[in-house]
Amino acid sequence: MTTPWTHHADWSWDHAGSPMLAVDLNNDGKTDVIWGDGHNYGLYWMEQREPAADGSTNWKIHTIDKKFSQPHTMAWADMNGDGRHELITGKRVKAHSGKDPGGLEDPVVLIYSWNPETLQFSKNEIHRGEAGVGLQVRIADLNGDGRPDIVAAGKSGTHILWNEGVR
């Protein structure tokens, strides 16, 4: 006989964006979670700690950025060819017709570099004003130059942000 799965409410969030990224950021062998508050301000990572005595998971929340709203989706890819992945995300345009906090602010596309020694992200704004990261963001080398480009689809249209950085 198998035991039925039991839900463990180890954390709660009301408006987490989708997808969440499952990555071992601190190289401790445990999966951490990167997520954004899709209908408010806040981009976070949750560090998985040693389990509690009752076996439930134990998490520590870290703030990545709270200066833009609606980070609804994200991607994890090596954008600069250094062998390390970066976090690609941005602000959704007018979620809920602009009624969410920050809903009428400029859309923005951001790349965050991860430093495994300091356990910190550093932000690089790559576009502001027209393109935002809506519900979809994809990373692919669209023009065959060896550099991954960003495709972001949302209420302002579908935008290609060509990667003109180093190979």
N, C-alpha and C. Protein backbone atom coordinates (compact mmCIF):
# COMPACT_ATOMS: atom_id res chain seq x y z
N MET A 1 0.84 -1.17 0.00
CA MET A 1 0.00 0.00 0.00
C MET A 1 0.89 1.24 0.00
N THR A 2 0.53 2.21 -0.79
CA THR A 2 1.29 3.46 -0.83
C THR A 2 0.60 4.52 0.02
N THR A 3 1.40 5.41 0.53
CA THR A 3 0.87 6.51 1.35
C THR A 3 0.49 7.66 0.44
N PRO A 4 -0.69 8.23 0.63
CA PRO A 4 -1.08 9.37 -0.21
C PRO A 4 -0.17 10.56 0.03
N TRP A 5 0.02 11.34 -1.01
CA TRP A 5 0.83 12.55 -0.91
C TRP A 5 0.14 13.55 0.01
N THR A 6 0.91 14.20 0.85
CA THR A 6 0.38 15.21 1.77
C THR A 6 0.91 16.57 1.38
N HIS A 7 0.02 17.53 1.23
CA HIS A 7 0.42 18.90 0.92
C HIS A 7 1.06 19.53 2.15
N HIS A 8 2.22 20.18 1.95
CA HIS A 8 2.90 20.91 3.02
C HIS A 8 2.94 22.37 2.61
N ALA A 9 2.26 23.22 3.33
CA ALA A 9 2.24 24.66 3.02
C ALA A 9 3.49 25.30 3.61
N ASP A 10 4.64 25.07 2.97
CA ASP A 10 5.91 25.57 3.49
C ASP A 10 6.07 27.07 3.30
N TRP A 11 5.36 27.64 2.37
CA TRP A 11 5.35 29.08 2.18
C TRP A 11 4.07 29.44 1.47
N SER A 12 3.76 30.73 1.43
CA SER A 12 2.58 31.16 0.70
C SER A 12 2.90 32.45 -0.04
N TRP A 13 2.23 32.65 -1.14
CA TRP A 13 2.32 33.88 -1.91
C TRP A 13 1.01 34.03 -2.65
N ASP A 14 0.59 35.24 -2.80
CA ASP A 14 -0.70 35.48 -3.43
C ASP A 14 -0.61 35.64 -4.93
N HIS A 15 0.46 36.25 -5.42
CA HIS A 15 0.51 36.62 -6.83
C HIS A 15 1.83 36.25 -7.48
N ALA A 16 2.37 35.10 -7.16
CA ALA A 16 3.63 34.70 -7.78
C ALA A 16 3.45 34.55 -9.27
N GLY A 17 4.42 35.06 -10.02
CA GLY A 17 4.38 34.93 -11.47
C GLY A 17 4.68 33.50 -11.89
N SER A 18 4.58 33.27 -13.15
CA SER A 18 4.81 31.95 -13.70
C SER A 18 5.64 32.09 -14.96
N PRO A 19 6.71 31.37 -15.14
CA PRO A 19 7.16 30.28 -14.29
C PRO A 19 7.99 30.78 -13.12
N MET A 20 8.16 29.88 -12.17
CA MET A 20 9.18 30.06 -11.14
C MET A 20 10.37 29.24 -11.61
N LEU A 21 11.55 29.67 -11.27
CA LEU A 21 12.75 28.95 -11.69
C LEU A 21 13.30 28.15 -10.53
N ALA A 22 13.63 26.89 -10.77
CA ALA A 22 14.22 26.02 -9.77
C ALA A 22 15.69 25.84 -10.12
N VAL A 23 16.58 26.44 -9.31
CA VAL A 23 18.01 26.47 -9.58
C VAL A 23 18.76 26.34 -8.26
N ASP A 24 19.85 25.60 -8.24
CA ASP A 24 20.70 25.56 -7.05
C ASP A 24 21.67 26.74 -7.13
N LEU A 25 21.25 27.89 -6.63
CA LEU A 25 22.04 29.11 -6.76
C LEU A 25 23.33 29.08 -5.93
N ASN A 26 23.27 28.56 -4.73
CA ASN A 26 24.42 28.62 -3.83
C ASN A 26 25.27 27.34 -3.83
N ASN A 27 25.02 26.45 -4.77
CA ASN A 27 25.81 25.23 -4.96
C ASN A 27 25.90 24.37 -3.70
N ASP A 28 24.79 24.28 -2.96
CA ASP A 28 24.77 23.45 -1.76
C ASP A 28 24.07 22.11 -1.99
N GLY A 29 23.69 21.84 -3.25
CA GLY A 29 23.02 20.59 -3.56
C GLY A 29 21.52 20.60 -3.35
N LYS A 30 20.97 21.74 -2.90
CA LYS A 30 19.53 21.86 -2.70
C LYS A 30 18.96 22.87 -3.69
N THR A 31 17.79 22.58 -4.21
CA THR A 31 17.16 23.45 -5.20
C THR A 31 16.59 24.69 -4.53
N ASP A 32 16.95 25.85 -5.07
CA ASP A 32 16.40 27.13 -4.63
C ASP A 32 15.34 27.56 -5.64
N VAL A 33 14.55 28.56 -5.30
CA VAL A 33 13.45 29.01 -6.17
C VAL A 33 13.57 30.51 -6.41
N ILE A 34 13.49 30.91 -7.69
CA ILE A 34 13.45 32.32 -8.07
C ILE A 34 12.03 32.62 -8.51
N TRP A 35 11.45 33.71 -8.01
CA TRP A 35 10.07 34.04 -8.37
C TRP A 35 9.85 35.54 -8.28
N GLY A 36 8.84 35.99 -9.02
CA GLY A 36 8.46 37.40 -9.00
C GLY A 36 7.01 37.55 -8.58
N ASP A 37 6.72 38.68 -7.94
CA ASP A 37 5.34 39.00 -7.57
C ASP A 37 4.67 39.58 -8.81
N GLY A 38 3.92 38.77 -9.50
CA GLY A 38 3.36 39.12 -10.80
C GLY A 38 2.38 40.27 -10.80
N HIS A 39 1.87 40.67 -9.64
CA HIS A 39 0.88 41.75 -9.58
C HIS A 39 1.23 42.79 -8.53
N ASN A 40 2.52 42.93 -8.25
CA ASN A 40 2.97 43.91 -7.28
C ASN A 40 4.46 44.14 -7.53
N TYR A 41 5.14 44.79 -6.62
CA TYR A 41 6.58 44.98 -6.70
C TYR A 41 7.28 43.82 -6.02
N GLY A 42 8.36 43.33 -6.60
CA GLY A 42 9.17 42.34 -5.91
C GLY A 42 9.64 41.19 -6.77
N LEU A 43 10.94 40.95 -6.73
CA LEU A 43 11.61 39.82 -7.38
C LEU A 43 12.47 39.19 -6.29
N TYR A 44 12.35 37.87 -6.10
CA TYR A 44 12.95 37.21 -4.95
C TYR A 44 13.60 35.89 -5.33
N TRP A 45 14.49 35.43 -4.44
CA TRP A 45 14.90 34.03 -4.50
C TRP A 45 14.78 33.45 -3.10
N MET A 46 14.38 32.19 -3.07
CA MET A 46 14.18 31.49 -1.81
C MET A 46 15.25 30.41 -1.70
N GLU A 47 16.06 30.53 -0.66
CA GLU A 47 17.15 29.60 -0.40
C GLU A 47 16.62 28.43 0.42
N GLN A 48 16.81 27.22 -0.11
CA GLN A 48 16.37 26.04 0.63
C GLN A 48 17.42 25.70 1.69
N ARG A 49 16.99 25.62 2.91
CA ARG A 49 17.86 25.32 4.05
C ARG A 49 17.69 23.85 4.43
N GLU A 50 18.35 23.46 5.51
CA GLU A 50 18.19 22.10 6.02
C GLU A 50 16.75 21.91 6.45
N PRO A 51 16.19 20.72 6.27
CA PRO A 51 14.79 20.49 6.66
C PRO A 51 14.57 20.70 8.15
N ALA A 52 13.36 21.07 8.50
CA ALA A 52 12.96 21.21 9.90
C ALA A 52 12.88 19.83 10.54
N ALA A 53 12.78 19.80 11.85
CA ALA A 53 12.73 18.53 12.59
C ALA A 53 11.57 17.65 12.15
N ASP A 54 10.46 18.27 11.73
CA ASP A 54 9.30 17.48 11.30
C ASP A 54 9.39 17.05 9.84
N GLY A 55 10.52 17.38 9.17
CA GLY A 55 10.71 16.97 7.79
C GLY A 55 10.26 17.99 6.76
N SER A 56 9.59 19.05 7.21
CA SER A 56 9.15 20.07 6.25
C SER A 56 10.35 20.88 5.76
N THR A 57 10.21 21.41 4.57
CA THR A 57 11.30 22.20 4.02
C THR A 57 11.41 23.52 4.77
N ASN A 58 12.60 24.08 4.72
CA ASN A 58 12.91 25.30 5.45
C ASN A 58 13.52 26.28 4.45
N TRP A 59 12.96 27.48 4.36
CA TRP A 59 13.35 28.44 3.33
C TRP A 59 13.74 29.78 3.94
N LYS A 60 14.71 30.44 3.30
CA LYS A 60 15.06 31.82 3.64
C LYS A 60 14.83 32.65 2.39
N ILE A 61 14.05 33.73 2.51
CA ILE A 61 13.73 34.56 1.36
C ILE A 61 14.76 35.68 1.23
N HIS A 62 15.19 35.93 -0.01
CA HIS A 62 16.14 36.99 -0.33
C HIS A 62 15.50 37.91 -1.37
N THR A 63 15.59 39.20 -1.18
CA THR A 63 15.08 40.15 -2.15
C THR A 63 16.13 40.38 -3.23
N ILE A 64 15.72 40.24 -4.49
CA ILE A 64 16.59 40.57 -5.63
C ILE A 64 16.37 42.02 -6.01
N ASP A 65 15.10 42.43 -6.14
CA ASP A 65 14.79 43.80 -6.58
C ASP A 65 13.34 44.10 -6.23
N LYS A 66 13.08 45.30 -5.71
CA LYS A 66 11.70 45.74 -5.45
C LYS A 66 11.44 47.10 -6.10
N LYS A 67 12.21 47.42 -7.15
CA LYS A 67 12.09 48.74 -7.77
C LYS A 67 11.23 48.75 -9.03
N PHE A 68 10.70 47.62 -9.44
CA PHE A 68 9.78 47.57 -10.57
C PHE A 68 8.68 46.57 -10.24
N SER A 69 7.54 46.74 -10.90
CA SER A 69 6.40 45.88 -10.58
C SER A 69 6.14 44.87 -11.70
N GLN A 70 5.37 43.87 -11.34
CA GLN A 70 4.83 42.89 -12.27
C GLN A 70 5.88 42.05 -13.01
N PRO A 71 6.88 41.52 -12.29
CA PRO A 71 7.78 40.57 -12.96
C PRO A 71 7.07 39.23 -13.12
N HIS A 72 6.29 39.13 -14.18
CA HIS A 72 5.34 38.03 -14.33
C HIS A 72 5.97 36.75 -14.87
N THR A 73 7.02 36.87 -15.66
CA THR A 73 7.67 35.68 -16.20
C THR A 73 9.16 35.92 -16.25
N MET A 74 9.93 34.87 -16.46
CA MET A 74 11.38 34.99 -16.47
C MET A 74 12.00 33.82 -17.19
N ALA A 75 13.30 33.98 -17.48
CA ALA A 75 14.08 32.91 -18.11
C ALA A 75 15.44 32.87 -17.44
N TRP A 76 16.14 31.75 -17.61
CA TRP A 76 17.46 31.53 -17.02
C TRP A 76 18.35 31.03 -18.14
N ALA A 77 19.31 31.85 -18.59
CA ALA A 77 20.14 31.50 -19.74
C ALA A 77 21.47 32.23 -19.65
N ASP A 78 22.48 31.67 -20.31
CA ASP A 78 23.79 32.34 -20.41
C ASP A 78 23.71 33.35 -21.54
N MET A 79 23.60 34.61 -21.18
CA MET A 79 23.41 35.68 -22.18
C MET A 79 24.72 36.27 -22.69
N ASN A 80 25.82 36.12 -21.95
CA ASN A 80 27.06 36.76 -22.36
C ASN A 80 28.19 35.79 -22.67
N GLY A 81 27.90 34.51 -22.70
CA GLY A 81 28.89 33.51 -23.10
C GLY A 81 29.96 33.22 -22.06
N ASP A 82 29.74 33.59 -20.80
CA ASP A 82 30.75 33.35 -19.77
C ASP A 82 30.57 32.00 -19.07
N GLY A 83 29.59 31.21 -19.50
CA GLY A 83 29.35 29.91 -18.89
C GLY A 83 28.44 29.96 -17.68
N ARG A 84 28.03 31.15 -17.26
CA ARG A 84 27.11 31.31 -16.12
C ARG A 84 25.78 31.82 -16.63
N HIS A 85 24.72 31.31 -16.06
CA HIS A 85 23.39 31.76 -16.46
C HIS A 85 23.03 33.09 -15.80
N GLU A 86 22.23 33.86 -16.52
CA GLU A 86 21.67 35.11 -16.02
C GLU A 86 20.15 34.97 -15.93
N LEU A 87 19.56 35.82 -15.09
CA LEU A 87 18.11 35.88 -14.94
C LEU A 87 17.59 36.97 -15.86
N ILE A 88 16.65 36.62 -16.74
CA ILE A 88 16.05 37.57 -17.67
C ILE A 88 14.59 37.74 -17.27
N THR A 89 14.18 38.97 -17.03
CA THR A 89 12.80 39.26 -16.65
C THR A 89 12.51 40.72 -16.96
N GLY A 90 11.39 41.19 -16.52
CA GLY A 90 11.03 42.59 -16.72
C GLY A 90 9.62 42.85 -16.26
N LYS A 91 9.17 44.04 -16.56
CA LYS A 91 7.86 44.50 -16.13
C LYS A 91 6.81 44.22 -17.19
N ARG A 92 5.72 43.68 -16.76
CA ARG A 92 4.58 43.46 -17.64
C ARG A 92 3.87 44.80 -17.90
N VAL A 93 3.33 44.97 -19.08
CA VAL A 93 2.63 46.20 -19.45
C VAL A 93 1.18 46.13 -19.02
N LYS A 94 0.77 47.04 -18.16
CA LYS A 94 -0.63 47.24 -17.78
C LYS A 94 -1.38 45.97 -17.38
N ALA A 95 -0.81 45.20 -16.46
CA ALA A 95 -1.55 44.05 -15.95
C ALA A 95 -2.84 44.54 -15.32
N HIS A 96 -3.91 43.81 -15.57
CA HIS A 96 -5.25 44.19 -15.08
C HIS A 96 -5.58 45.63 -15.48
N SER A 97 -5.31 45.94 -16.74
CA SER A 97 -5.61 47.26 -17.33
C SER A 97 -4.92 48.39 -16.59
N GLY A 98 -3.74 48.12 -16.05
CA GLY A 98 -2.96 49.14 -15.36
C GLY A 98 -3.37 49.37 -13.93
N LYS A 99 -4.26 48.54 -13.39
CA LYS A 99 -4.78 48.75 -12.03
C LYS A 99 -3.91 48.12 -10.95
N ASP A 100 -2.96 47.27 -11.33
CA ASP A 100 -2.04 46.71 -10.35
C ASP A 100 -1.05 47.78 -9.91
N PRO A 101 -0.44 47.63 -8.73
CA PRO A 101 0.58 48.60 -8.31
C PRO A 101 1.67 48.75 -9.37
N GLY A 102 1.96 49.99 -9.74
CA GLY A 102 2.96 50.26 -10.77
C GLY A 102 2.51 49.96 -12.18
N GLY A 103 1.23 49.67 -12.35
CA GLY A 103 0.72 49.22 -13.64
C GLY A 103 0.88 50.20 -14.78
N LEU A 104 0.99 51.48 -14.50
CA LEU A 104 1.13 52.48 -15.56
C LEU A 104 2.57 52.96 -15.73
N GLU A 105 3.50 52.38 -14.99
CA GLU A 105 4.91 52.73 -15.14
C GLU A 105 5.47 52.13 -16.42
N ASP A 106 6.60 52.69 -16.89
CA ASP A 106 7.23 52.20 -18.12
C ASP A 106 7.56 50.72 -18.03
N PRO A 107 7.35 49.99 -19.12
CA PRO A 107 7.83 48.61 -19.17
C PRO A 107 9.36 48.61 -19.23
N VAL A 108 9.94 47.52 -18.80
CA VAL A 108 11.39 47.41 -18.76
C VAL A 108 11.78 45.95 -18.95
N VAL A 109 12.95 45.73 -19.58
CA VAL A 109 13.53 44.39 -19.71
C VAL A 109 14.87 44.43 -18.99
N LEU A 110 15.09 43.44 -18.12
CA LEU A 110 16.26 43.43 -17.25
C LEU A 110 16.99 42.09 -17.32
N ILE A 111 18.31 42.16 -17.16
CA ILE A 111 19.14 40.96 -17.00
C ILE A 111 19.87 41.10 -15.68
N TYR A 112 19.77 40.06 -14.86
CA TYR A 112 20.46 40.02 -13.57
C TYR A 112 21.56 38.97 -13.63
N SER A 113 22.78 39.39 -13.32
CA SER A 113 23.91 38.47 -13.24
C SER A 113 24.02 37.97 -11.81
N TRP A 114 24.31 36.69 -11.66
CA TRP A 114 24.41 36.06 -10.35
C TRP A 114 25.88 35.91 -9.98
N ASN A 115 26.23 36.29 -8.75
CA ASN A 115 27.57 36.11 -8.24
C ASN A 115 27.52 35.02 -7.17
N PRO A 116 28.04 33.82 -7.46
CA PRO A 116 27.93 32.73 -6.49
C PRO A 116 28.81 32.92 -5.26
N GLU A 117 29.80 33.81 -5.33
CA GLU A 117 30.65 34.06 -4.16
C GLU A 117 29.93 34.95 -3.14
N THR A 118 29.27 36.01 -3.62
CA THR A 118 28.58 36.94 -2.71
C THR A 118 27.11 36.59 -2.51
N LEU A 119 26.60 35.66 -3.31
CA LEU A 119 25.19 35.27 -3.29
C LEU A 119 24.28 36.47 -3.55
N GLN A 120 24.67 37.28 -4.53
CA GLN A 120 23.92 38.49 -4.89
C GLN A 120 23.70 38.55 -6.40
N PHE A 121 22.58 39.15 -6.78
CA PHE A 121 22.31 39.47 -8.18
C PHE A 121 22.67 40.92 -8.44
N SER A 122 23.18 41.22 -9.64
CA SER A 122 23.39 42.61 -10.06
C SER A 122 22.56 42.87 -11.31
N LYS A 123 21.93 44.03 -11.35
CA LYS A 123 20.94 44.36 -12.39
C LYS A 123 21.58 45.10 -13.56
N ASN A 124 21.14 44.75 -14.77
CA ASN A 124 21.50 45.46 -15.99
C ASN A 124 20.21 45.72 -16.77
N GLU A 125 19.83 46.98 -16.87
CA GLU A 125 18.63 47.35 -17.63
C GLU A 125 19.00 47.39 -19.10
N ILE A 126 18.32 46.57 -19.91
CA ILE A 126 18.67 46.53 -21.34
C ILE A 126 17.64 47.23 -22.22
N HIS A 127 16.45 47.49 -21.69
CA HIS A 127 15.46 48.24 -22.47
C HIS A 127 14.41 48.83 -21.54
N ARG A 128 13.98 50.04 -21.85
CA ARG A 128 12.90 50.69 -21.09
C ARG A 128 12.05 51.48 -22.08
N GLY A 129 10.75 51.41 -21.88
CA GLY A 129 9.85 52.30 -22.61
C GLY A 129 8.83 51.65 -23.51
N GLU A 130 9.22 50.72 -24.35
CA GLU A 130 8.25 50.11 -25.26
C GLU A 130 8.06 48.63 -24.98
N ALA A 131 9.13 47.88 -25.04
CA ALA A 131 9.05 46.43 -24.80
C ALA A 131 9.01 46.15 -23.31
N GLY A 132 8.15 45.24 -22.95
CA GLY A 132 8.11 44.74 -21.59
C GLY A 132 8.15 43.22 -21.65
N VAL A 133 8.25 42.60 -20.52
CA VAL A 133 8.19 41.15 -20.45
C VAL A 133 6.80 40.81 -19.93
N GLY A 134 5.93 40.39 -20.83
CA GLY A 134 4.55 40.10 -20.47
C GLY A 134 4.42 38.73 -19.84
N LEU A 135 3.70 37.86 -20.49
CA LEU A 135 3.49 36.50 -19.99
C LEU A 135 4.42 35.50 -20.64
N GLN A 136 5.22 35.94 -21.61
CA GLN A 136 6.11 35.03 -22.33
C GLN A 136 7.46 35.72 -22.55
N VAL A 137 8.53 35.03 -22.31
CA VAL A 137 9.87 35.47 -22.72
C VAL A 137 10.62 34.22 -23.15
N ARG A 138 11.27 34.32 -24.29
CA ARG A 138 12.03 33.19 -24.83
C ARG A 138 13.42 33.68 -25.20
N ILE A 139 14.39 32.78 -25.07
CA ILE A 139 15.78 33.08 -25.37
C ILE A 139 16.24 32.12 -26.47
N ALA A 140 16.77 32.68 -27.57
CA ALA A 140 17.28 31.86 -28.67
C ALA A 140 18.18 32.73 -29.54
N ASP A 141 19.13 32.11 -30.22
CA ASP A 141 19.96 32.82 -31.19
C ASP A 141 19.17 32.89 -32.49
N LEU A 142 18.50 34.01 -32.71
CA LEU A 142 17.60 34.13 -33.86
C LEU A 142 18.31 34.46 -35.16
N ASN A 143 19.47 35.08 -35.11
CA ASN A 143 20.14 35.49 -36.35
C ASN A 143 21.43 34.73 -36.60
N GLY A 144 21.71 33.69 -35.83
CA GLY A 144 22.85 32.83 -36.09
C GLY A 144 24.22 33.44 -35.80
N ASP A 145 24.28 34.47 -34.97
CA ASP A 145 25.57 35.11 -34.68
C ASP A 145 26.26 34.54 -33.44
N GLY A 146 25.67 33.49 -32.85
CA GLY A 146 26.27 32.86 -31.68
C GLY A 146 25.88 33.49 -30.36
N ARG A 147 25.03 34.52 -30.39
CA ARG A 147 24.60 35.19 -29.16
C ARG A 147 23.10 34.99 -28.98
N PRO A 148 22.65 34.65 -27.78
CA PRO A 148 21.22 34.47 -27.55
C PRO A 148 20.49 35.81 -27.53
N ASP A 149 19.37 35.87 -28.22
CA ASP A 149 18.53 37.06 -28.28
C ASP A 149 17.30 36.84 -27.40
N ILE A 150 16.60 37.93 -27.11
CA ILE A 150 15.42 37.87 -26.24
C ILE A 150 14.18 38.17 -27.07
N VAL A 151 13.17 37.32 -26.96
CA VAL A 151 11.86 37.56 -27.56
C VAL A 151 10.87 37.72 -26.41
N ALA A 152 10.22 38.87 -26.37
CA ALA A 152 9.26 39.16 -25.30
C ALA A 152 7.92 39.51 -25.92
N ALA A 153 6.89 38.81 -25.48
CA ALA A 153 5.54 39.05 -25.99
C ALA A 153 4.66 39.56 -24.87
N GLY A 154 3.86 40.56 -25.18
CA GLY A 154 2.96 41.11 -24.18
C GLY A 154 1.98 42.08 -24.80
N LYS A 155 1.34 42.89 -23.97
CA LYS A 155 0.32 43.82 -24.45
C LYS A 155 0.86 44.89 -25.39
N SER A 156 2.16 45.17 -25.32
CA SER A 156 2.75 46.17 -26.21
C SER A 156 3.20 45.55 -27.52
N GLY A 157 2.99 44.26 -27.71
CA GLY A 157 3.38 43.58 -28.94
C GLY A 157 4.43 42.52 -28.67
N THR A 158 4.95 41.97 -29.74
CA THR A 158 6.05 41.01 -29.66
C THR A 158 7.32 41.73 -30.06
N HIS A 159 8.32 41.67 -29.20
CA HIS A 159 9.56 42.42 -29.41
C HIS A 159 10.74 41.47 -29.43
N ILE A 160 11.69 41.75 -30.33
CA ILE A 160 12.97 41.04 -30.36
C ILE A 160 14.02 42.03 -29.88
N LEU A 161 14.77 41.63 -28.87
CA LEU A 161 15.90 42.43 -28.40
C LEU A 161 17.16 41.68 -28.81
N TRP A 162 17.85 42.24 -29.82
CA TRP A 162 19.02 41.60 -30.38
C TRP A 162 20.19 41.74 -29.42
N ASN A 163 20.86 40.65 -29.16
CA ASN A 163 22.03 40.64 -28.29
C ASN A 163 23.24 41.07 -29.11
N GLU A 164 23.75 42.25 -28.85
CA GLU A 164 24.90 42.77 -29.59
C GLU A 164 26.15 42.76 -28.72
N GLY A 165 26.12 41.97 -27.64
CA GLY A 165 27.24 41.90 -26.71
C GLY A 165 28.36 41.03 -27.23
N VAL A 166 29.23 40.62 -26.33
CA VAL A 166 30.38 39.80 -26.70
C VAL A 166 29.93 38.38 -27.02
N ARG A 167 30.71 37.70 -27.84
CA ARG A 167 30.41 36.31 -28.19
C ARG A 167 30.98 35.37 -27.17
